[in-house]
Coordinates of C-alpha atoms and ligand atoms in Angstrom, one line a residue:
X268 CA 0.0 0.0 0.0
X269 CA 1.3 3.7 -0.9
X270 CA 2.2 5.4 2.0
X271 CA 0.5 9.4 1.9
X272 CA 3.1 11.5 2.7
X273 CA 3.1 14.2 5.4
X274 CA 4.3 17.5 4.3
X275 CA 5.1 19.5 7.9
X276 CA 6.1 22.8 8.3
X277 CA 8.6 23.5 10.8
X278 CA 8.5 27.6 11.8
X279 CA 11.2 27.3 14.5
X280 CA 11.2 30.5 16.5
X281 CA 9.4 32.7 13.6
X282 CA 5.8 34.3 14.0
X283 CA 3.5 35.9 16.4
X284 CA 0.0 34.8 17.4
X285 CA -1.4 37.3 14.9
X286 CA 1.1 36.5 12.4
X287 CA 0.2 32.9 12.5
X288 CA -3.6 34.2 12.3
X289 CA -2.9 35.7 9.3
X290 CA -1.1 33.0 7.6
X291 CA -3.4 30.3 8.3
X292 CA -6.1 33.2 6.8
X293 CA -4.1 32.5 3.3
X294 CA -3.5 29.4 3.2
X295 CA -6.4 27.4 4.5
X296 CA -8.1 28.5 1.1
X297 CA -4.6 27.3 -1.0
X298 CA -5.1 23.9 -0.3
X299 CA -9.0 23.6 0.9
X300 CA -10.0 19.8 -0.4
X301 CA -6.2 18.9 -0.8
X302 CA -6.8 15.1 0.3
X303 CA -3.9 13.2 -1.4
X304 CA -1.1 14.8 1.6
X305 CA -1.3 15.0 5.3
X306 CA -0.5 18.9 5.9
X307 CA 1.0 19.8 9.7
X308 CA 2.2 23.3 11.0
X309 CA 4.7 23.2 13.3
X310 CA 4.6 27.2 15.3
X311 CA 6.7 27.5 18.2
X312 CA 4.3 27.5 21.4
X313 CA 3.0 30.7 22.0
X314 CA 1.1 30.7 18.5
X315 CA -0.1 27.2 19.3
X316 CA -3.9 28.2 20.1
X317 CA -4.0 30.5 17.3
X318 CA -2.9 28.2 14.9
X319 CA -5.3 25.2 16.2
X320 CA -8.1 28.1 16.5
X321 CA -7.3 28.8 13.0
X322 CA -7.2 25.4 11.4
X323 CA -10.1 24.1 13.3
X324 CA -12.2 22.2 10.7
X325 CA -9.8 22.2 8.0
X326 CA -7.0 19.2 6.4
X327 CA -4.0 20.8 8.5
X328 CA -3.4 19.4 11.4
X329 CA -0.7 21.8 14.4
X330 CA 2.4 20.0 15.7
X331 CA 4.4 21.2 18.5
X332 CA 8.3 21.7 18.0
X333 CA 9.5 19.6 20.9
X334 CA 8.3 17.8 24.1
X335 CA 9.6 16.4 27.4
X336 CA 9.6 13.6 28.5
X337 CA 7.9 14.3 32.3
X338 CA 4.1 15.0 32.4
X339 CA 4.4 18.0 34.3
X340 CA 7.6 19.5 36.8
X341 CA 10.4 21.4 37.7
X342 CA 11.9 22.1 34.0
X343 CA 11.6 26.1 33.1
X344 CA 11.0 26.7 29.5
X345 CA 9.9 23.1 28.5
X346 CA 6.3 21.9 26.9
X347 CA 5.1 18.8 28.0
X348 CA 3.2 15.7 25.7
X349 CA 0.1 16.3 28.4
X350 CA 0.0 20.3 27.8
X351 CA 0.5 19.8 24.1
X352 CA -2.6 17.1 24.1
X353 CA -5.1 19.6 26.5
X354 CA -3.9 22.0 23.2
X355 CA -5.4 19.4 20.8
X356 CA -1.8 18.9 18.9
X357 CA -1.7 15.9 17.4
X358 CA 1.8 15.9 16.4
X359 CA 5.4 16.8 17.7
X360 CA 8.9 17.0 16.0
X361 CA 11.2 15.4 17.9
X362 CA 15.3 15.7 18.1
X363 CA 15.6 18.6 15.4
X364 CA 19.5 19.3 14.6
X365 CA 18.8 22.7 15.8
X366 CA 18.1 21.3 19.4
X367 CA 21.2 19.3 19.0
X368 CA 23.3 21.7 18.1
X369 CA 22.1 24.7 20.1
X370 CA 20.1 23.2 23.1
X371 CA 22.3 20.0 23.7
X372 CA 19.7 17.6 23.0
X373 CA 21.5 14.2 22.9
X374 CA 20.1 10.6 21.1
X375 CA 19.3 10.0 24.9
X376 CA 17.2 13.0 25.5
X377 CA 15.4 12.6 21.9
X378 CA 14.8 8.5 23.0
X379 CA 13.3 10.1 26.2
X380 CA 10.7 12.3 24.2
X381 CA 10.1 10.2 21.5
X382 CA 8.9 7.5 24.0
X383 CA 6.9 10.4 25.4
X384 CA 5.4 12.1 22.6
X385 CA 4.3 8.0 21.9
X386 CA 3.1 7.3 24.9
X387 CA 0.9 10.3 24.6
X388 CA -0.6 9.3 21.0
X389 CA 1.0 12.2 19.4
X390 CA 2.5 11.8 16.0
X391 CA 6.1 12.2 16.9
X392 CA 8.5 13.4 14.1
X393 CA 11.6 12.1 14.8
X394 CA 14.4 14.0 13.0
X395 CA 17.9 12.6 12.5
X396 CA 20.8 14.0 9.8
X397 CA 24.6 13.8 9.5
X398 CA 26.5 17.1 10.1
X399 CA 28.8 18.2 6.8
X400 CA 32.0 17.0 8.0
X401 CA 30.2 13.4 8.9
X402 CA 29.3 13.5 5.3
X403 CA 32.5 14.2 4.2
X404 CA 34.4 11.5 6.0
X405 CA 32.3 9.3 4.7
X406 CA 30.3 8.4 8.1
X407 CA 26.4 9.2 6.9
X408 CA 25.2 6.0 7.4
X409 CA 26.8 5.3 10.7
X410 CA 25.7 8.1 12.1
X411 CA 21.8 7.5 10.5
X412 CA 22.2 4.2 12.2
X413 CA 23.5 5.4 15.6
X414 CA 20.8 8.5 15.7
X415 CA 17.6 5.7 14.9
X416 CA 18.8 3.0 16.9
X417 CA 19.3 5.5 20.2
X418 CA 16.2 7.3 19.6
X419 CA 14.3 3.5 18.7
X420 CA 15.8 2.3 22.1
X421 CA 13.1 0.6 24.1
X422 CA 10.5 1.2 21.9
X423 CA 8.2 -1.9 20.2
X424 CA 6.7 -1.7 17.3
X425 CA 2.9 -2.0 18.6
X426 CA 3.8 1.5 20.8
X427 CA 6.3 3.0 17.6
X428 CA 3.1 2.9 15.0
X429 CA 2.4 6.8 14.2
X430 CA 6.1 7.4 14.2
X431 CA 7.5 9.4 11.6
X432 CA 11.2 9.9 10.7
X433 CA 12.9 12.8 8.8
X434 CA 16.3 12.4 7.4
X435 CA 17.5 16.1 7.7
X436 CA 21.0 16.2 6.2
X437 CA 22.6 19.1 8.7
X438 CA 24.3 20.8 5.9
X439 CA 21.7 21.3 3.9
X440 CA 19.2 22.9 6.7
X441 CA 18.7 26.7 5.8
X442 CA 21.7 26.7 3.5
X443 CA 19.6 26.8 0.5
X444 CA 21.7 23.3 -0.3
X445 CA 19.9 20.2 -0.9
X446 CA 20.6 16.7 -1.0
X447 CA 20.4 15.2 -4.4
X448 CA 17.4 13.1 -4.8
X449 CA 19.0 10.2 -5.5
X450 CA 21.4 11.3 -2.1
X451 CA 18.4 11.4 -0.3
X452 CA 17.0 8.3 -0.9
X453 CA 20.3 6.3 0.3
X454 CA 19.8 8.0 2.7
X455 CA 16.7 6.8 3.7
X456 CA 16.9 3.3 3.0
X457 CA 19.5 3.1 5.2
X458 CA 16.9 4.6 8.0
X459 CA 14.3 2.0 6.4
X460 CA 16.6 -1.2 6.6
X461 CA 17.3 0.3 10.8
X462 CA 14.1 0.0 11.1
X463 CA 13.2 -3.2 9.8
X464 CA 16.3 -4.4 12.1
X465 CA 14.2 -2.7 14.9
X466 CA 10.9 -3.1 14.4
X467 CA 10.5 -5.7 11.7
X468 CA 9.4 -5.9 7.7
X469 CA 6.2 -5.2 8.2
X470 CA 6.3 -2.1 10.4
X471 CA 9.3 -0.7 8.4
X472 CA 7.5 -0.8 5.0
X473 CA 4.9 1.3 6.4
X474 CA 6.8 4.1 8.3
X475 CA 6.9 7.3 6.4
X476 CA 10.1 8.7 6.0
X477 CA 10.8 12.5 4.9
X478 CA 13.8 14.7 3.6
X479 CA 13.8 17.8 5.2
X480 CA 16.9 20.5 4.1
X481 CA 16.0 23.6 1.7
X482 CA 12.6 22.0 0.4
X483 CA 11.2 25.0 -2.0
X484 CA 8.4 25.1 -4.3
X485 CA 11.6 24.6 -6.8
X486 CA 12.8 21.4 -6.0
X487 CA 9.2 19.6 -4.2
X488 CA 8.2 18.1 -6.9
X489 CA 11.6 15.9 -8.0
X490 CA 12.3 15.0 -4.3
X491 CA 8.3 13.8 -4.2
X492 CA 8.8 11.9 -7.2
X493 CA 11.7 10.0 -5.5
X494 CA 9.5 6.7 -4.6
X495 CA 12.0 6.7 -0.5
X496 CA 10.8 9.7 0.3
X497 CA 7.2 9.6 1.9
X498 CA 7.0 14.0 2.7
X499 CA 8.9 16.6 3.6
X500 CA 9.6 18.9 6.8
X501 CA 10.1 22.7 5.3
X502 CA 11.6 25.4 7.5
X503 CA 12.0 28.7 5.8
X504 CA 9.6 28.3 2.6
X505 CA 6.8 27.0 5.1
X506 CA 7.0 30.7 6.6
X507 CA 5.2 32.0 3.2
X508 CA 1.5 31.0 2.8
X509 CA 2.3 30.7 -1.4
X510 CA 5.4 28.8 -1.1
X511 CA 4.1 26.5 1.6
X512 CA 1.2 25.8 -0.4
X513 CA 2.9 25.4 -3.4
X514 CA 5.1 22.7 -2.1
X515 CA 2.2 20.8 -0.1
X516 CA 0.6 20.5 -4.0
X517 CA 4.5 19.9 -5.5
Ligands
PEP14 C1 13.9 22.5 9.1 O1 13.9 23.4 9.9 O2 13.7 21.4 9.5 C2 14.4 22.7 7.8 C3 14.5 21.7 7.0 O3 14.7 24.0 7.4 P1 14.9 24.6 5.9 O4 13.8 24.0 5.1 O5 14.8 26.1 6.0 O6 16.2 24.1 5.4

């Protein structure tokens, strides 16, 4: 069976309540009736209820951007899986190279949440990507393998069924880079055959897998067509109502 792929859009720290009021305002209409994708906006937390009060009723469903792994505590600054379901998020992205890099999320901190965001029955997106010089020394596939066997760790299949992964090469985030195609779908059969060792055949023939890194209205379309990649998670083009439409109908 064809997987449907989930085109997310990943704002990171970009947009105000009203701002996100006003995009949601322009886009809903851009992609009213558009079945054949599953469409999630990602906002950072503040524009959370705005964005589900905006998309209430429509095909676009609101993701958070990250989640801990306690229900409730002690942790300034952090969201957790039961505030983010009281919201009515359905999904989460999970372990985003922007958190490793600059908030010192490790694979044991993105296992932690991505047991919690399943737990919870949110639609965790789990993200994983080598950094440039990885790439370069020839170590992408260890390092895919490393990142999804860490953030798989202790999780069975029956519990692991809405994940999601994206393969987010590092060096292609906001560089206006991206990974070949072709690149990209190594790429993710090597996250595919993980996951069979993980979770089994069955399970990892049915897990949706998408590229994220410089996805434009430009390039959707080819990396779509690649039969590997099941979606895409956009960062700066899903900031534009146009371009993020545009891409959701590649
Ligand atoms: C991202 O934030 O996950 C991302 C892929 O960003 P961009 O599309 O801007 O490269």
């Amino acid at each position: 069976m064809p997987r449907t792929k989930l085109i997310a859009a990943n704002w990171k720290m970009y947009k105000t309540p009203e701002q996100t009021r006003e995009f949601f305002r322009d886009f809903l209409p851009l992609v009213s009736g558009h079945s054949r994708d599953e469409i999630v906006v990602c906002p950072p937390d503040v524009d959370l209820a705005s964005a589900l009060d905006s998309a209430k009723g429509s095909n676009v469903a609101v993701g958070g951007q990250n989640v801990h792994w306690k229900q409730e505590g002690a942790f300034t600054g952090e969201t957790s899986s039961a505030m983010l379901l009281a919201l009515g998020v359905t999904h989460v992205i999970v372990g985003h190279s922007e958190r490793r890099q600059y908030f010192c999320e490790t694979d044991d901190t993105v296992n932690l949440r991505l047991k919690a965001a399943l737990e919870a029955g949110l639609t965790p997106i789990c993200c994983v990507g080598e950094v440039l010089e990885e790439r370069e020394a020839g170590l992408t596939d260890d390092v895919l393998r490393r990142q999804c066997v860490r953030a798989f760790h202790a999780v069975s299949a029956r519990k692991a069924s809405k994940l999601v992964v994206a393969y987010e090469p590092v060096w292609a985030i906001g560089t206006g880079k991206t990974a070949t195609a072709e690149l990209a779908a190594e790429a993710h059969a090597v996250i595919r055959r993980e996951a069979t060792e993980v979770f089994g055949e069955e399970f990892a023939s049915k897990l949706r897998i998408l590229y994220g890194g410089s996805v434009k209205p430009e390039n959707a379309s080819t990396l779509m067509a690649q039969e590997e990649i099941d979606g895409a998670l956009v960062g700066g083009a899903s900031l534009d109502a146009k371009s993020f439409a545009a891409i959701v109908k590649y």
